[in-house]
Coordinates of C-alpha atoms and ligand atoms in Angstrom, one line a residue:
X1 CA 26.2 0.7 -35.1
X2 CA 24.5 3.9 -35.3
X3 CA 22.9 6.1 -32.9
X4 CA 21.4 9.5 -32.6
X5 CA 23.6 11.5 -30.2
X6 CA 20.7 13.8 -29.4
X7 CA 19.6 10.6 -27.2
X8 CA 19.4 11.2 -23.8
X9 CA 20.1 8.5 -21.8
X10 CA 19.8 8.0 -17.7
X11 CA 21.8 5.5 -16.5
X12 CA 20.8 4.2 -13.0
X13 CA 23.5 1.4 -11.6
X14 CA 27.6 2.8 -11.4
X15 CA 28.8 -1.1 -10.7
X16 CA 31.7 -1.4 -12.9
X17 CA 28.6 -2.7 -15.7
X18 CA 26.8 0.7 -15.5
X19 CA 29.9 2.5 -15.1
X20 CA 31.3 1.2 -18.5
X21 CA 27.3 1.7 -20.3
X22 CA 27.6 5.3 -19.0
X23 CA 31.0 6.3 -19.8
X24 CA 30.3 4.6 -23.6
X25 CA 27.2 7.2 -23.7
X26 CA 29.6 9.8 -22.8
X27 CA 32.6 8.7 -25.7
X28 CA 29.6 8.9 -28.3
X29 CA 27.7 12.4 -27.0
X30 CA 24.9 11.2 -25.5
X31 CA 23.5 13.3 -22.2
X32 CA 23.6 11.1 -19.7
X33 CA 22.0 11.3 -16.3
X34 CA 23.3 9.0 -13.7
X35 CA 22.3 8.2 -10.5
X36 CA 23.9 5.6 -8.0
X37 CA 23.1 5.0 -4.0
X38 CA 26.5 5.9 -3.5
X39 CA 26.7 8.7 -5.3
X40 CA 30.5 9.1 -5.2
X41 CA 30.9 6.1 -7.8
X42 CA 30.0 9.2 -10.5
X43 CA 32.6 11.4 -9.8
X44 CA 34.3 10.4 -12.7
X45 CA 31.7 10.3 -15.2
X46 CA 30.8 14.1 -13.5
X47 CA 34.2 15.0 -14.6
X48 CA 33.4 13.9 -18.0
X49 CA 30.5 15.9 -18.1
X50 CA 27.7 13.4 -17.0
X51 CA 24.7 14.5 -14.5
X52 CA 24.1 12.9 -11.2
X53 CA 21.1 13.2 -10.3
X54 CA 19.9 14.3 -6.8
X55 CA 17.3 11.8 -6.4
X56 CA 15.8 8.6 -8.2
X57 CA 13.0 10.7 -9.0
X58 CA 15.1 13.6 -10.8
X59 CA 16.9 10.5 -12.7
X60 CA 13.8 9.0 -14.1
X61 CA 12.0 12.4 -15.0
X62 CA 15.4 13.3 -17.1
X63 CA 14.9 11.3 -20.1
X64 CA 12.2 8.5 -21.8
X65 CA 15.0 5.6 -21.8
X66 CA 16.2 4.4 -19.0
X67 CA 19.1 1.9 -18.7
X68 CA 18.8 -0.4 -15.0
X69 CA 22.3 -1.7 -14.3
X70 CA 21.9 -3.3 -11.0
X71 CA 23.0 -6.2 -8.5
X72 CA 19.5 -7.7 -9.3
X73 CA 15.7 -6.9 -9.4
X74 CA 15.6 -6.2 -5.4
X75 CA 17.7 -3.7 -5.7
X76 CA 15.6 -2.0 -8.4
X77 CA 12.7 -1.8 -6.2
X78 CA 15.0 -0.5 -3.4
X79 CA 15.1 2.2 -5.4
X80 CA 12.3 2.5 -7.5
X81 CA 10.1 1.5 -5.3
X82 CA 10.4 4.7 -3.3
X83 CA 9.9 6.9 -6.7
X84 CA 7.4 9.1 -7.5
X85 CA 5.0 6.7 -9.7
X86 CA 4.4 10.1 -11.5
X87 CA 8.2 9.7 -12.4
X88 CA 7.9 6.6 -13.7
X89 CA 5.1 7.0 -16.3
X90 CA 5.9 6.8 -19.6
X91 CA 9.8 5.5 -18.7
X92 CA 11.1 2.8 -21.1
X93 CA 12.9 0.7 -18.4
X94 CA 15.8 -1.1 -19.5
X95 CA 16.4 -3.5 -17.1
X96 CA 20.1 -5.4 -17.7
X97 CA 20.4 -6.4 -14.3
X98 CA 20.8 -10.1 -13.8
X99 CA 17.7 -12.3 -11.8
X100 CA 15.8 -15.2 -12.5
X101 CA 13.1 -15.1 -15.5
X102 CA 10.0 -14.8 -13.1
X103 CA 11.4 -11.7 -11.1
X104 CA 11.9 -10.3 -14.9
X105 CA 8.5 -11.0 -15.2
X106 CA 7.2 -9.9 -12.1
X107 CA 9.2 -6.3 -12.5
X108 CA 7.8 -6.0 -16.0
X109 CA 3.5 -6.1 -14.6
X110 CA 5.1 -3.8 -12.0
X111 CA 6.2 -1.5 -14.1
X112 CA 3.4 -1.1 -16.3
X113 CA 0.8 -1.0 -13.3
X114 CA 3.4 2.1 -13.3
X115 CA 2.6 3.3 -17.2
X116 CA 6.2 2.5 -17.4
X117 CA 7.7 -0.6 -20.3
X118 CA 10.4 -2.5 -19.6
X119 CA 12.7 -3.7 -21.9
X120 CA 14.8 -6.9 -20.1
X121 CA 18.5 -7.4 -20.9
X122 CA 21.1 -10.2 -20.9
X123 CA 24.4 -8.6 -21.1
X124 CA 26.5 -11.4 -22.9
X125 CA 29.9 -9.3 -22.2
X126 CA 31.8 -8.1 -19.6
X127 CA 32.4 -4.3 -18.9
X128 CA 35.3 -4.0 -21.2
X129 CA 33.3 -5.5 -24.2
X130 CA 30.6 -2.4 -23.9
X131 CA 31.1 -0.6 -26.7
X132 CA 32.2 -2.8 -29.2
X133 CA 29.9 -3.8 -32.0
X134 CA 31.4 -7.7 -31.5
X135 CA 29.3 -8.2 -28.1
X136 CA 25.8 -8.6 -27.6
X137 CA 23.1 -8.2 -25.6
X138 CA 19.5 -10.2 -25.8
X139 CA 16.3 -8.6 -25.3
X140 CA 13.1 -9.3 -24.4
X141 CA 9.8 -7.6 -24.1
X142 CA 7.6 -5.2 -26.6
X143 CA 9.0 -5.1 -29.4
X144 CA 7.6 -1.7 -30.0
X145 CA 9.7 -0.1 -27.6
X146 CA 13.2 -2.0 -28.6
X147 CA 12.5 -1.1 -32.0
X148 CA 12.0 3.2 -30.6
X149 CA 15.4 2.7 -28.9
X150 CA 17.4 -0.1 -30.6
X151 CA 20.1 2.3 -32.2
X152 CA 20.7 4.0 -28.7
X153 CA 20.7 0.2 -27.3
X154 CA 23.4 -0.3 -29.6
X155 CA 25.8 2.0 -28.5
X156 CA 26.3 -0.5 -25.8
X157 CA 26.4 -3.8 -27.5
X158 CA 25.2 -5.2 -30.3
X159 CA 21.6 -6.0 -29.6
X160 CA 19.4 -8.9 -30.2
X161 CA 15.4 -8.6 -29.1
X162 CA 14.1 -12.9 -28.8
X163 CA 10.5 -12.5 -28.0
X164 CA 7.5 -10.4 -26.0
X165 CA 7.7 -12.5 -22.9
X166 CA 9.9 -10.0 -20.5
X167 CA 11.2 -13.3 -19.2
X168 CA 13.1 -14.5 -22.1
X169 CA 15.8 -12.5 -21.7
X170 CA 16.3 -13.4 -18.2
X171 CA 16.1 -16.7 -19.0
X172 CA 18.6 -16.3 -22.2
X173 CA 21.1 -15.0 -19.6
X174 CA 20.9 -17.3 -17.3
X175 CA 21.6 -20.5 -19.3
X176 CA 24.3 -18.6 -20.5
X177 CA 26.0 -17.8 -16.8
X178 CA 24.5 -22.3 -16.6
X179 CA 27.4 -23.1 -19.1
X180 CA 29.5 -20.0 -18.1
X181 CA 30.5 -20.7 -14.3
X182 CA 30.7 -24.0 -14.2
X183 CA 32.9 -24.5 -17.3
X184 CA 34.9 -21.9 -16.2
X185 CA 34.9 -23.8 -12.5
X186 CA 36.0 -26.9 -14.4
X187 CA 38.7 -25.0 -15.7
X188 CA 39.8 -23.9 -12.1
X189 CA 39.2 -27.4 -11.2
X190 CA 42.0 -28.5 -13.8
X191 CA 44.2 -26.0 -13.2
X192 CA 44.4 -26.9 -9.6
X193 CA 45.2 -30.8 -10.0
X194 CA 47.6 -29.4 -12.4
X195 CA 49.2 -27.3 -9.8
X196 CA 49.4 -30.4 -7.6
X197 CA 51.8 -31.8 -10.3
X198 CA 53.7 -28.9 -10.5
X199 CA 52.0 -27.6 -13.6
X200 CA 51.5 -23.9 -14.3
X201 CA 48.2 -22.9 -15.5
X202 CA 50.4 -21.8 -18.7
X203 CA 51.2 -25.4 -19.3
X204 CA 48.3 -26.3 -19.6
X205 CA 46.3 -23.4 -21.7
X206 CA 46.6 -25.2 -25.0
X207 CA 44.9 -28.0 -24.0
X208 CA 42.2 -25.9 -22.1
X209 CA 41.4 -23.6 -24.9
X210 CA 41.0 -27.1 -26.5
X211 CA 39.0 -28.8 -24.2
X212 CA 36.5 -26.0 -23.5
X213 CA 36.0 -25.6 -27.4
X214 CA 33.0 -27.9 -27.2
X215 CA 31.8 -26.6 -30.5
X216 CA 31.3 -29.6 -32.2
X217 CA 30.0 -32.0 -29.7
X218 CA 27.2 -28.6 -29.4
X219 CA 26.5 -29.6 -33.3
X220 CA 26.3 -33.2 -33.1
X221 CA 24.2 -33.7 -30.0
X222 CA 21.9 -31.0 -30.6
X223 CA 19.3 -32.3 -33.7
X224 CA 19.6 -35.8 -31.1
X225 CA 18.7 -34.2 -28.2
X226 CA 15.5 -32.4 -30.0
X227 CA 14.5 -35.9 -31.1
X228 CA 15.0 -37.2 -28.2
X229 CA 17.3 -39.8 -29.6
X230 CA 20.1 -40.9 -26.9
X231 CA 21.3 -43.9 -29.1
X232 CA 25.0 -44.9 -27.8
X233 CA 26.3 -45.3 -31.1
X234 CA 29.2 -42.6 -30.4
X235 CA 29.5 -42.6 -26.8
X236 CA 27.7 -44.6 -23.6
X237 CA 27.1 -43.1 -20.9
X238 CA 29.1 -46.3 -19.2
X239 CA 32.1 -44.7 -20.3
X240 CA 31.3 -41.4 -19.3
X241 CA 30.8 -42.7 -15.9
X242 CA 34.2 -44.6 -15.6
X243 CA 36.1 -41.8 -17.0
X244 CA 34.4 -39.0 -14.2
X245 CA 35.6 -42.3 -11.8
X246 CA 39.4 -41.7 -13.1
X247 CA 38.6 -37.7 -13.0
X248 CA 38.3 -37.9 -9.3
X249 CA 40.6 -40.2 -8.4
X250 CA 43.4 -38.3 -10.2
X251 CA 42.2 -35.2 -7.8
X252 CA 42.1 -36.7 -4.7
X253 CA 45.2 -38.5 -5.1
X254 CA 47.1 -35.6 -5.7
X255 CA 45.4 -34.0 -2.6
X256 CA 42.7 -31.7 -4.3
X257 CA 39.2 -30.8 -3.8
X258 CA 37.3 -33.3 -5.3
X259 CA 33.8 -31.7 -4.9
X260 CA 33.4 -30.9 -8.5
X261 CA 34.1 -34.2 -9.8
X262 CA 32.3 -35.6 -7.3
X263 CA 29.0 -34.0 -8.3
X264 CA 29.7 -34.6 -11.8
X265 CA 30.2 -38.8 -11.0
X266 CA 26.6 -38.4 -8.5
X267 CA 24.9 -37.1 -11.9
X268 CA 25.9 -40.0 -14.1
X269 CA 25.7 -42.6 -11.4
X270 CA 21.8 -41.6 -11.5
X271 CA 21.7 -41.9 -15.2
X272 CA 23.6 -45.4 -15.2
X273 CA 20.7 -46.3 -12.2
X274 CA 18.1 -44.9 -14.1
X275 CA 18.7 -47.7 -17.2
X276 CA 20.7 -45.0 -19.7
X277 CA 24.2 -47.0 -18.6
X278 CA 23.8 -48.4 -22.7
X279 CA 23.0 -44.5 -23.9
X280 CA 25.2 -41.8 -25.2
X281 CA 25.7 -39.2 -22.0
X282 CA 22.9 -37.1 -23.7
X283 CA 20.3 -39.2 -22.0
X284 CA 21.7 -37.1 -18.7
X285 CA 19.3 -34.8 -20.2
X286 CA 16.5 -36.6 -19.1
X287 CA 17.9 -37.0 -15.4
X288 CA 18.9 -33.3 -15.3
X289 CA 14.8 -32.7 -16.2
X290 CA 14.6 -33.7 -13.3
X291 CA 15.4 -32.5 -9.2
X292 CA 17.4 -35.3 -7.2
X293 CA 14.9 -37.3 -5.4
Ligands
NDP301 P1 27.3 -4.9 -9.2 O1 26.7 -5.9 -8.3 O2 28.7 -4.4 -8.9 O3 26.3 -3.7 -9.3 C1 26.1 -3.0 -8.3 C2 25.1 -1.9 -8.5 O4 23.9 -2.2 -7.9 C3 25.7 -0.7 -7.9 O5 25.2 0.5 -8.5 C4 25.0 -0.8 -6.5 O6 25.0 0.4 -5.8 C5 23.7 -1.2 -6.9 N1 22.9 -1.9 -5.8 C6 23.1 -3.1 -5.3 N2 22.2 -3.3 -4.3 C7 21.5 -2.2 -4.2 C8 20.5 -1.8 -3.3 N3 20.0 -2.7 -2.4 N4 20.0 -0.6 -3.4 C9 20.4 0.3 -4.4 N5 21.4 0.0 -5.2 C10 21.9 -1.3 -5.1 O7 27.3 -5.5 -10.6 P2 27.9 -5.0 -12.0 O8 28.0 -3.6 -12.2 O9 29.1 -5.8 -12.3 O10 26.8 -5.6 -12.9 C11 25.5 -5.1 -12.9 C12 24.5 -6.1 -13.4 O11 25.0 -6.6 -14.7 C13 24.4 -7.3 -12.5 O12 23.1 -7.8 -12.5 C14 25.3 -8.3 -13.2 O13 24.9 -9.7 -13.0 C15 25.1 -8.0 -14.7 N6 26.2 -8.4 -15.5 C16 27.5 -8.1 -15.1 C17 28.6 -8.5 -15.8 C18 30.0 -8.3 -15.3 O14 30.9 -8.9 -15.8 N7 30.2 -7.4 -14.3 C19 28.4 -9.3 -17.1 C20 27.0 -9.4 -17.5 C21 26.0 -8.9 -16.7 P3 26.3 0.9 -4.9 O15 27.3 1.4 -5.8 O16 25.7 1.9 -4.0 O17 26.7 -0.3 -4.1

């Protein structure tokens, strides 16, 4: 990675995310303007030799790029919203706060009824993996202005722009916090009917890192899914549906939550109900398209 140190750079967000984005400006020489409702969050980066900025206004006006690191798009118009619209001309607003790909979209026409561009983000990392050239970050948006600031983006992550609709990003993110939380809730799942048997979660790491390495199932299913080809040649969904069956029954035997598993068996049951009982469990897919009637 490679970035021009003469880059200023106003952060705007001190959760532990915008903390980590700022301080990594800092370790590569950038001037870096923060600002943060609670201003105390940037005592440390002050010490470092960071500015806070008085107001949101003073923040913006400090440099062209602008890095968002907040709870979600509300809170950007909490405090943008109350800015200066003079302030925010011109901005390049990096938005890498997570929300849905419609309020992306939504902040985006916002910001250019502003004369400000925003750049969306989906921060594929958590705040110890900004800085390192092995994480990543997709973008979205004109790909004018991520090409003007990609080296400076790159300080943070590695950096990855998809497509001109502001949305994509958002979107990109969010499938992958889809896969994220609730493979990672299977995993607490497991590790609690473990417990129940008197298994540590260490006994049991081999076979998670194992289980949640769903590589090549990814591989196989994928070119079938795009073809819309559910054939039960490898699997039926039949099988699937009695093995959820045993998955639940071994939790609430031992006296565990079975709420997971539970959902899980309400998805395939549909799928059986809906004719695909003969199918591979891809053709969950095609319920999934779908809400729960
Ligand atoms: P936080 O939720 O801790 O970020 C909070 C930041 O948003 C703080 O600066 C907080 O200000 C500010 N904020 C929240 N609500 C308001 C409001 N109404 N008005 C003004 N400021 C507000 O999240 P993180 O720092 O962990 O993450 C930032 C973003 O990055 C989130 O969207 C998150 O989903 C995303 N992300 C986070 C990852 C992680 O592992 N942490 C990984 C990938 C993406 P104050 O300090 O005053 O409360």
């Amino acid at each position: 990675m490679s970035s021009s140190a003469t880059t200023p750079v106003t952060v705007i967000g001190l959760g532990p995310m915008g903390h980590a984005m700022a301080s990594t400006y800092l370790d590569h020489g950038h001037r870096v303007t923060v600002f943060n409702r609670t201003p105390s969050r940037a005592d440390a980066l002050v010490a470092r030799g960071a500015h806070l900025a008085a107001t949101v206004d003073e923040a913006l006006t400090a440099t062209e790029l602008v890095v968002l690191s907040l709870t979600d798009y509300d809170a950007m118009y909490a405090l943008l919203g109350a800015a200066d619209p003079a302030a925010l001309a011109g901005r390049v607003l990096v938005n890498l706060s997570s929300d849905t790909p419609d309020k992306a979209r939504a902040a985006a026409a916002w910001a250019a009824e502003r004369g400000a561009t925003q750049l969306t983000g989906g921060v594929l990392t958590p705040p110890s993996g900004i800085g390192s050239p092995d994480t990543s970050t997709v973008y979205s948006g004109p790909r004018a202005a991520f090409d003007a600031h990609r080296a400076t983006l790159e300080v943070l992550t590695a950096a990855d722009h998809r497509g001109e609709d502001p949305g994509l990003a958002a979107l990109l993110y969010q499938l992958n916090m889809t896969m994220f939380w609730t493979a990672l809730t299977s995993y607490w799942q497991a590790v609690a009917m473990a417990d129940a048997h008197g298994l540590k979660a260490a006994d049991i790491l081999p076979l998670a890192v194992d289980a949640l390495n769903l590589r090549q199932f990814l591989e196989f299913y994928t070119p079938r899914v795009d073809a819309g080809d559910h054939t039960g040649d490898v699997d039926r969904l039949t099988m699937g549906a009695a093995s959820i069956e045993h998955v639940l029954h071994t939790a609430t035997d031992a006296g565990v939550d079975g709420a997971l598993p539970a959902a899980v068996r309400g998805i395939f049951r549909r799928g059986v109900a809906a004719g695909h009982g003969a199918d591979s469990a891809s053709s969950l897919v095609e319920i999934l398209k779908r809400p729960t009637a």
